[in-house]
C-alpha cells in the first residue's frame, strides 16, 4: 500500500500520524477484502483550510473534521469488480495500485473532538481515517441504515486494532 502524506499544518497531538493511518487503512482494506494493492493520499490541515475546501468542493461554508474524495465509483460499497472493468481510470499505471482517493483531516478537529468525546487524539484520528476510508470504498451515511452499517464497521475496525475510547491511550 502506498500512503502519500502531506502535512500542511504542523500540530503535534502526540500521534504517529503515518503509523496510525497505515495501520487503520490496512485493516479497512483487509476487512473489506480489497484484492489489490492500493494508494491513498492523506492531507493534514487546519480548520481554516478544511473550511475553505468544504466551501469550495461541497458548497458548505463551515469547517468539518474530515473530507473524503473517492477516486473510484462502486456499484455497491467495496464491490471491486467495477475497478477491473475500468482499469485505466482506477489504477496507477506505474505502480499498478488501485488509486482510492484523498482523505483530508483537520488536526484542529481531531484535538477538539477527542476532548469533547473524552478519548485520546490517536483514537479520534484513527476513527476519522476509518470513516473516510469507508467513504473511499463507496460507503455512505445519508440514510439511517447506511449510517448503522458504517458505524458498525468503524467500531469493528478500531476494536480489532485495540484502539478504544480510553483517555489513557495516548
JSON list of C-alpha atoms in Angstrom, two decimals:
[
{"chain": "A", "resi": 1, "resn": "UNK", "atom": "CA", "xyz": [0.00, 0.00, 0.00]},
{"chain": "A", "resi": 2, "resn": "UNK", "atom": "CA", "xyz": [1.19, 3.46, -0.84]},
{"chain": "A", "resi": 3, "resn": "UNK", "atom": "CA", "xyz": [0.26, 6.23, 1.58]},
{"chain": "A", "resi": 4, "resn": "UNK", "atom": "CA", "xyz": [1.18, 9.72, 0.46]},
{"chain": "A", "resi": 5, "resn": "UNK", "atom": "CA", "xyz": [1.03, 12.12, 3.42]},
{"chain": "A", "resi": 6, "resn": "UNK", "atom": "CA", "xyz": [1.24, 15.86, 3.21]},
{"chain": "A", "resi": 7, "resn": "UNK", "atom": "CA", "xyz": [1.30, 17.82, 6.47]},
{"chain": "A", "resi": 8, "resn": "UNK", "atom": "CA", "xyz": [0.17, 21.33, 5.57]},
{"chain": "A", "resi": 9, "resn": "UNK", "atom": "CA", "xyz": [-0.40, 22.05, 9.23]},
{"chain": "A", "resi": 10, "resn": "UNK", "atom": "CA", "xyz": [2.07, 21.06, 11.91]},
{"chain": "A", "resi": 11, "resn": "UNK", "atom": "CA", "xyz": [0.05, 20.43, 15.05]},
{"chain": "A", "resi": 12, "resn": "UNK", "atom": "CA", "xyz": [1.71, 17.94, 17.35]},
{"chain": "A", "resi": 13, "resn": "UNK", "atom": "CA", "xyz": [-1.01, 15.92, 19.03]},
{"chain": "A", "resi": 14, "resn": "UNK", "atom": "CA", "xyz": [1.37, 13.21, 20.18]},
{"chain": "A", "resi": 15, "resn": "UNK", "atom": "CA", "xyz": [0.07, 10.91, 17.44]},
{"chain": "A", "resi": 16, "resn": "UNK", "atom": "CA", "xyz": [2.17, 8.98, 14.95]},
{"chain": "A", "resi": 17, "resn": "UNK", "atom": "CA", "xyz": [0.02, 10.14, 12.03]},
{"chain": "A", "resi": 18, "resn": "UNK", "atom": "CA", "xyz": [1.66, 7.95, 9.41]},
{"chain": "A", "resi": 19, "resn": "UNK", "atom": "CA", "xyz": [1.87, 4.82, 11.55]},
{"chain": "A", "resi": 20, "resn": "UNK", "atom": "CA", "xyz": [-1.72, 5.13, 12.76]},
{"chain": "A", "resi": 21, "resn": "UNK", "atom": "CA", "xyz": [-3.06, 5.90, 9.28]},
{"chain": "A", "resi": 22, "resn": "UNK", "atom": "CA", "xyz": [-1.22, 2.91, 7.76]},
{"chain": "A", "resi": 23, "resn": "UNK", "atom": "CA", "xyz": [-2.50, 0.61, 10.48]},
{"chain": "A", "resi": 24, "resn": "UNK", "atom": "CA", "xyz": [-6.12, 1.69, 10.04]},
{"chain": "A", "resi": 25, "resn": "UNK", "atom": "CA", "xyz": [-6.02, 1.80, 6.23]},
{"chain": "A", "resi": 26, "resn": "UNK", "atom": "CA", "xyz": [-4.52, -1.69, 6.06]},
{"chain": "A", "resi": 27, "resn": "UNK", "atom": "CA", "xyz": [-7.20, -3.03, 8.41]},
{"chain": "A", "resi": 28, "resn": "UNK", "atom": "CA", "xyz": [-10.01, -1.40, 6.43]},
{"chain": "A", "resi": 29, "resn": "UNK", "atom": "CA", "xyz": [-8.68, -2.85, 3.17]},
{"chain": "A", "resi": 30, "resn": "UNK", "atom": "CA", "xyz": [-8.33, -6.26, 4.80]},
{"chain": "A", "resi": 31, "resn": "UNK", "atom": "CA", "xyz": [-11.80, -6.18, 6.36]},
{"chain": "A", "resi": 32, "resn": "UNK", "atom": "CA", "xyz": [-13.36, -5.10, 3.06]},
{"chain": "A", "resi": 33, "resn": "UNK", "atom": "CA", "xyz": [-11.43, -7.79, 1.17]},
{"chain": "A", "resi": 34, "resn": "UNK", "atom": "CA", "xyz": [-9.74, -5.43, -1.26]},
{"chain": "A", "resi": 35, "resn": "UNK", "atom": "CA", "xyz": [-7.97, -7.73, -3.74]},
{"chain": "A", "resi": 36, "resn": "UNK", "atom": "CA", "xyz": [-5.46, -5.08, -4.83]},
{"chain": "A", "resi": 37, "resn": "UNK", "atom": "CA", "xyz": [-2.58, -3.09, -3.51]},
{"chain": "A", "resi": 38, "resn": "UNK", "atom": "CA", "xyz": [-3.93, 0.41, -3.01]},
{"chain": "A", "resi": 39, "resn": "UNK", "atom": "CA", "xyz": [-2.86, 4.02, -2.95]},
{"chain": "A", "resi": 40, "resn": "UNK", "atom": "CA", "xyz": [-4.30, 6.68, -0.62]},
{"chain": "A", "resi": 41, "resn": "UNK", "atom": "CA", "xyz": [-3.42, 10.34, -0.27]},
{"chain": "A", "resi": 42, "resn": "UNK", "atom": "CA", "xyz": [-3.69, 11.92, 3.19]},
{"chain": "A", "resi": 43, "resn": "UNK", "atom": "CA", "xyz": [-3.63, 15.66, 3.75]},
{"chain": "A", "resi": 44, "resn": "UNK", "atom": "CA", "xyz": [-3.38, 17.04, 7.31]},
{"chain": "A", "resi": 45, "resn": "UNK", "atom": "CA", "xyz": [-4.73, 20.59, 7.57]},
{"chain": "A", "resi": 46, "resn": "UNK", "atom": "CA", "xyz": [-6.04, 23.29, 9.91]},
{"chain": "A", "resi": 47, "resn": "UNK", "atom": "CA", "xyz": [-9.70, 24.13, 10.49]},
{"chain": "A", "resi": 48, "resn": "UNK", "atom": "CA", "xyz": [-9.24, 27.22, 8.33]},
{"chain": "A", "resi": 49, "resn": "UNK", "atom": "CA", "xyz": [-8.03, 25.14, 5.38]},
{"chain": "A", "resi": 50, "resn": "UNK", "atom": "CA", "xyz": [-10.68, 22.43, 5.67]},
{"chain": "A", "resi": 51, "resn": "UNK", "atom": "CA", "xyz": [-13.31, 25.17, 5.91]},
{"chain": "A", "resi": 52, "resn": "UNK", "atom": "CA", "xyz": [-12.02, 26.63, 2.63]},
{"chain": "A", "resi": 53, "resn": "UNK", "atom": "CA", "xyz": [-12.03, 23.19, 0.98]},
{"chain": "A", "resi": 54, "resn": "UNK", "atom": "CA", "xyz": [-15.51, 22.36, 2.26]},
{"chain": "A", "resi": 55, "resn": "UNK", "atom": "CA", "xyz": [-16.80, 25.65, 0.85]},
{"chain": "A", "resi": 56, "resn": "UNK", "atom": "CA", "xyz": [-15.02, 25.15, -2.48]},
{"chain": "A", "resi": 57, "resn": "UNK", "atom": "CA", "xyz": [-15.80, 21.48, -3.11]},
{"chain": "A", "resi": 58, "resn": "UNK", "atom": "CA", "xyz": [-19.06, 20.91, -1.25]},
{"chain": "A", "resi": 59, "resn": "UNK", "atom": "CA", "xyz": [-20.52, 24.44, -1.10]},
{"chain": "A", "resi": 60, "resn": "UNK", "atom": "CA", "xyz": [-20.79, 24.10, 2.70]},
{"chain": "A", "resi": 61, "resn": "UNK", "atom": "CA", "xyz": [-19.47, 27.20, 4.44]},
{"chain": "A", "resi": 62, "resn": "UNK", "atom": "CA", "xyz": [-18.08, 25.73, 7.65]},
{"chain": "A", "resi": 63, "resn": "UNK", "atom": "CA", "xyz": [-15.19, 23.63, 8.83]},
{"chain": "A", "resi": 64, "resn": "UNK", "atom": "CA", "xyz": [-15.55, 19.89, 9.26]},
{"chain": "A", "resi": 65, "resn": "UNK", "atom": "CA", "xyz": [-13.45, 17.08, 10.71]},
{"chain": "A", "resi": 66, "resn": "UNK", "atom": "CA", "xyz": [-12.70, 15.08, 7.57]},
{"chain": "A", "resi": 67, "resn": "UNK", "atom": "CA", "xyz": [-13.30, 15.21, 3.84]},
{"chain": "A", "resi": 68, "resn": "UNK", "atom": "CA", "xyz": [-13.17, 12.23, 1.51]},
{"chain": "A", "resi": 69, "resn": "UNK", "atom": "CA", "xyz": [-12.56, 12.46, -2.21]},
{"chain": "A", "resi": 70, "resn": "UNK", "atom": "CA", "xyz": [-13.08, 8.98, -3.72]},
{"chain": "A", "resi": 71, "resn": "UNK", "atom": "CA", "xyz": [-11.35, 8.18, -6.99]},
{"chain": "A", "resi": 72, "resn": "UNK", "atom": "CA", "xyz": [-13.42, 5.07, -7.66]},
{"chain": "A", "resi": 73, "resn": "UNK", "atom": "CA", "xyz": [-17.19, 4.81, -8.02]},
{"chain": "A", "resi": 74, "resn": "UNK", "atom": "CA", "xyz": [-18.61, 1.49, -6.87]},
{"chain": "A", "resi": 75, "resn": "UNK", "atom": "CA", "xyz": [-21.91, -0.07, -7.95]},
{"chain": "A", "resi": 76, "resn": "UNK", "atom": "CA", "xyz": [-22.21, -1.07, -4.30]},
{"chain": "A", "resi": 77, "resn": "UNK", "atom": "CA", "xyz": [-19.80, -0.49, -1.40]},
{"chain": "A", "resi": 78, "resn": "UNK", "atom": "CA", "xyz": [-16.48, -2.32, -1.72]},
{"chain": "A", "resi": 79, "resn": "UNK", "atom": "CA", "xyz": [-17.55, -4.03, -4.97]},
{"chain": "A", "resi": 80, "resn": "UNK", "atom": "CA", "xyz": [-14.15, -4.12, -6.63]},
{"chain": "A", "resi": 81, "resn": "UNK", "atom": "CA", "xyz": [-15.40, -5.76, -9.87]},
{"chain": "A", "resi": 82, "resn": "UNK", "atom": "CA", "xyz": [-16.06, -2.29, -11.29]},
{"chain": "A", "resi": 83, "resn": "UNK", "atom": "CA", "xyz": [-12.38, -1.36, -10.98]},
{"chain": "A", "resi": 84, "resn": "UNK", "atom": "CA", "xyz": [-11.30, -4.22, -13.22]},
{"chain": "A", "resi": 85, "resn": "UNK", "atom": "CA", "xyz": [-13.68, -3.07, -15.94]},
{"chain": "A", "resi": 86, "resn": "UNK", "atom": "CA", "xyz": [-12.28, 0.48, -15.74]},
{"chain": "A", "resi": 87, "resn": "UNK", "atom": "CA", "xyz": [-8.62, -0.31, -15.21]},
{"chain": "A", "resi": 88, "resn": "UNK", "atom": "CA", "xyz": [-7.33, 2.80, -16.98]},
{"chain": "A", "resi": 89, "resn": "UNK", "atom": "CA", "xyz": [-9.39, 5.05, -14.69]},
{"chain": "A", "resi": 90, "resn": "UNK", "atom": "CA", "xyz": [-8.68, 3.27, -11.41]},
{"chain": "A", "resi": 91, "resn": "UNK", "atom": "CA", "xyz": [-5.10, 2.02, -11.36]},
{"chain": "A", "resi": 92, "resn": "UNK", "atom": "CA", "xyz": [-1.81, 3.89, -11.26]},
{"chain": "A", "resi": 93, "resn": "UNK", "atom": "CA", "xyz": [-0.05, 2.88, -14.49]},
{"chain": "A", "resi": 94, "resn": "UNK", "atom": "CA", "xyz": [3.38, 2.92, -12.82]},
{"chain": "A", "resi": 95, "resn": "UNK", "atom": "CA", "xyz": [2.65, 1.07, -9.58]},
{"chain": "A", "resi": 96, "resn": "UNK", "atom": "CA", "xyz": [-0.38, -0.97, -10.62]},
{"chain": "A", "resi": 97, "resn": "UNK", "atom": "CA", "xyz": [-2.09, 0.07, -7.39]},
{"chain": "A", "resi": 98, "resn": "UNK", "atom": "CA", "xyz": [-5.79, 0.86, -7.12]},
{"chain": "A", "resi": 99, "resn": "UNK", "atom": "CA", "xyz": [-5.97, 4.63, -6.52]},
{"chain": "A", "resi": 100, "resn": "UNK", "atom": "CA", "xyz": [-8.68, 5.03, -3.88]},
{"chain": "A", "resi": 101, "resn": "UNK", "atom": "CA", "xyz": [-8.60, 8.79, -3.44]},
{"chain": "A", "resi": 102, "resn": "UNK", "atom": "CA", "xyz": [-7.86, 11.53, -0.95]},
{"chain": "A", "resi": 103, "resn": "UNK", "atom": "CA", "xyz": [-8.51, 11.97, 2.76]},
{"chain": "A", "resi": 104, "resn": "UNK", "atom": "CA", "xyz": [-8.29, 15.45, 4.32]},
{"chain": "A", "resi": 105, "resn": "UNK", "atom": "CA", "xyz": [-8.19, 15.62, 8.13]},
{"chain": "A", "resi": 106, "resn": "UNK", "atom": "CA", "xyz": [-8.48, 18.74, 10.24]},
{"chain": "A", "resi": 107, "resn": "UNK", "atom": "CA", "xyz": [-5.99, 18.32, 13.09]},
{"chain": "A", "resi": 108, "resn": "UNK", "atom": "CA", "xyz": [-7.79, 21.09, 15.00]},
{"chain": "A", "resi": 109, "resn": "UNK", "atom": "CA", "xyz": [-10.96, 19.00, 14.86]},
{"chain": "A", "resi": 110, "resn": "UNK", "atom": "CA", "xyz": [-9.06, 15.90, 15.99]},
{"chain": "A", "resi": 111, "resn": "UNK", "atom": "CA", "xyz": [-7.95, 17.77, 19.11]},
{"chain": "A", "resi": 112, "resn": "UNK", "atom": "CA", "xyz": [-11.37, 19.31, 19.81]},
{"chain": "A", "resi": 113, "resn": "UNK", "atom": "CA", "xyz": [-13.37, 16.13, 19.24]},
{"chain": "A", "resi": 114, "resn": "UNK", "atom": "CA", "xyz": [-11.02, 13.98, 21.30]},
{"chain": "A", "resi": 115, "resn": "UNK", "atom": "CA", "xyz": [-11.61, 16.34, 24.23]},
{"chain": "A", "resi": 116, "resn": "UNK", "atom": "CA", "xyz": [-15.34, 16.54, 23.52]},
{"chain": "A", "resi": 117, "resn": "UNK", "atom": "CA", "xyz": [-15.79, 12.76, 23.41]},
{"chain": "A", "resi": 118, "resn": "UNK", "atom": "CA", "xyz": [-13.39, 12.07, 26.27]},
{"chain": "A", "resi": 119, "resn": "UNK", "atom": "CA", "xyz": [-10.88, 9.92, 24.44]},
{"chain": "A", "resi": 120, "resn": "UNK", "atom": "CA", "xyz": [-7.37, 10.37, 23.12]},
{"chain": "A", "resi": 121, "resn": "UNK", "atom": "CA", "xyz": [-6.27, 12.12, 19.95]},
{"chain": "A", "resi": 122, "resn": "UNK", "atom": "CA", "xyz": [-4.95, 8.86, 18.47]},
{"chain": "A", "resi": 123, "resn": "UNK", "atom": "CA", "xyz": [-8.39, 7.27, 18.78]},
{"chain": "A", "resi": 124, "resn": "UNK", "atom": "CA", "xyz": [-10.08, 10.29, 17.17]},
{"chain": "A", "resi": 125, "resn": "UNK", "atom": "CA", "xyz": [-7.54, 10.40, 14.33]},
{"chain": "A", "resi": 126, "resn": "UNK", "atom": "CA", "xyz": [-7.92, 6.64, 13.75]},
{"chain": "A", "resi": 127, "resn": "UNK", "atom": "CA", "xyz": [-11.70, 6.97, 13.74]},
{"chain": "A", "resi": 128, "resn": "UNK", "atom": "CA", "xyz": [-11.59, 9.71, 11.10]},
{"chain": "A", "resi": 129, "resn": "UNK", "atom": "CA", "xyz": [-9.25, 7.63, 8.92]},
{"chain": "A", "resi": 130, "resn": "UNK", "atom": "CA", "xyz": [-11.52, 4.58, 9.20]},
{"chain": "A", "resi": 131, "resn": "UNK", "atom": "CA", "xyz": [-14.59, 6.70, 8.45]},
{"chain": "A", "resi": 132, "resn": "UNK", "atom": "CA", "xyz": [-13.01, 8.31, 5.43]},
{"chain": "A", "resi": 133, "resn": "UNK", "atom": "CA", "xyz": [-11.61, 5.02, 4.11]},
{"chain": "A", "resi": 134, "resn": "UNK", "atom": "CA", "xyz": [-15.11, 3.56, 4.13]},
{"chain": "A", "resi": 135, "resn": "UNK", "atom": "CA", "xyz": [-16.23, 6.56, 2.06]},
{"chain": "A", "resi": 136, "resn": "UNK", "atom": "CA", "xyz": [-13.35, 5.90, -0.36]},
{"chain": "A", "resi": 137, "resn": "UNK", "atom": "CA", "xyz": [-14.71, 2.35, -0.70]},
{"chain": "A", "resi": 138, "resn": "UNK", "atom": "CA", "xyz": [-18.22, 3.53, -1.55]},
{"chain": "A", "resi": 139, "resn": "UNK", "atom": "CA", "xyz": [-19.96, 3.56, 1.83]},
{"chain": "A", "resi": 140, "resn": "UNK", "atom": "CA", "xyz": [-22.17, 6.47, 2.85]},
{"chain": "A", "resi": 141, "resn": "UNK", "atom": "CA", "xyz": [-24.32, 7.53, 5.78]},
{"chain": "A", "resi": 142, "resn": "UNK", "atom": "CA", "xyz": [-27.09, 9.59, 4.20]},
{"chain": "A", "resi": 143, "resn": "UNK", "atom": "CA", "xyz": [-29.78, 7.15, 5.34]},
{"chain": "A", "resi": 144, "resn": "UNK", "atom": "CA", "xyz": [-30.16, 5.60, 8.81]},
{"chain": "A", "resi": 145, "resn": "UNK", "atom": "CA", "xyz": [-29.49, 2.07, 7.52]},
{"chain": "A", "resi": 146, "resn": "UNK", "atom": "CA", "xyz": [-26.31, 3.17, 5.74]},
{"chain": "A", "resi": 147, "resn": "UNK", "atom": "CA", "xyz": [-25.16, 5.07, 8.84]},
{"chain": "A", "resi": 148, "resn": "UNK", "atom": "CA", "xyz": [-25.68, 2.00, 11.00]},
{"chain": "A", "resi": 149, "resn": "UNK", "atom": "CA", "xyz": [-23.58, -0.13, 8.64]},
{"chain": "A", "resi": 150, "resn": "UNK", "atom": "CA", "xyz": [-20.74, 2.42, 8.65]},
{"chain": "A", "resi": 151, "resn": "UNK", "atom": "CA", "xyz": [-20.86, 2.85, 12.43]},
{"chain": "A", "resi": 152, "resn": "UNK", "atom": "CA", "xyz": [-20.60, -0.90, 13.00]},
{"chain": "A", "resi": 153, "resn": "UNK", "atom": "CA", "xyz": [-17.74, -1.27, 10.52]},
{"chain": "A", "resi": 154, "resn": "UNK", "atom": "CA", "xyz": [-15.85, 1.66, 12.08]},
{"chain": "A", "resi": 155, "resn": "UNK", "atom": "CA", "xyz": [-16.29, 0.25, 15.58]},
{"chain": "A", "resi": 156, "resn": "UNK", "atom": "CA", "xyz": [-15.24, -3.25, 14.49]},
{"chain": "A", "resi": 157, "resn": "UNK", "atom": "CA", "xyz": [-12.12, -1.94, 12.74]},
{"chain": "A", "resi": 158, "resn": "UNK", "atom": "CA", "xyz": [-10.98, 0.15, 15.70]},
{"chain": "A", "resi": 159, "resn": "UNK", "atom": "CA", "xyz": [-11.81, -2.60, 18.21]},
{"chain": "A", "resi": 160, "resn": "UNK", "atom": "CA", "xyz": [-9.83, -5.13, 16.19]},
{"chain": "A", "resi": 161, "resn": "UNK", "atom": "CA", "xyz": [-6.83, -2.80, 16.44]},
{"chain": "A", "resi": 162, "resn": "UNK", "atom": "CA", "xyz": [-7.31, -2.21, 20.16]},
{"chain": "A", "resi": 163, "resn": "UNK", "atom": "CA", "xyz": [-7.96, 1.49, 19.58]},
{"chain": "A", "resi": 164, "resn": "UNK", "atom": "CA", "xyz": [-10.70, 2.26, 22.06]},
{"chain": "A", "resi": 165, "resn": "UNK", "atom": "CA", "xyz": [-12.31, 5.27, 23.69]},
{"chain": "A", "resi": 166, "resn": "UNK", "atom": "CA", "xyz": [-9.94, 5.45, 26.64]},
{"chain": "A", "resi": 167, "resn": "UNK", "atom": "CA", "xyz": [-8.41, 8.71, 27.83]},
{"chain": "A", "resi": 168, "resn": "UNK", "atom": "CA", "xyz": [-5.21, 6.90, 28.84]},
{"chain": "A", "resi": 169, "resn": "UNK", "atom": "CA", "xyz": [-4.46, 5.57, 25.32]},
{"chain": "A", "resi": 170, "resn": "UNK", "atom": "CA", "xyz": [-2.12, 8.39, 24.36]}
]
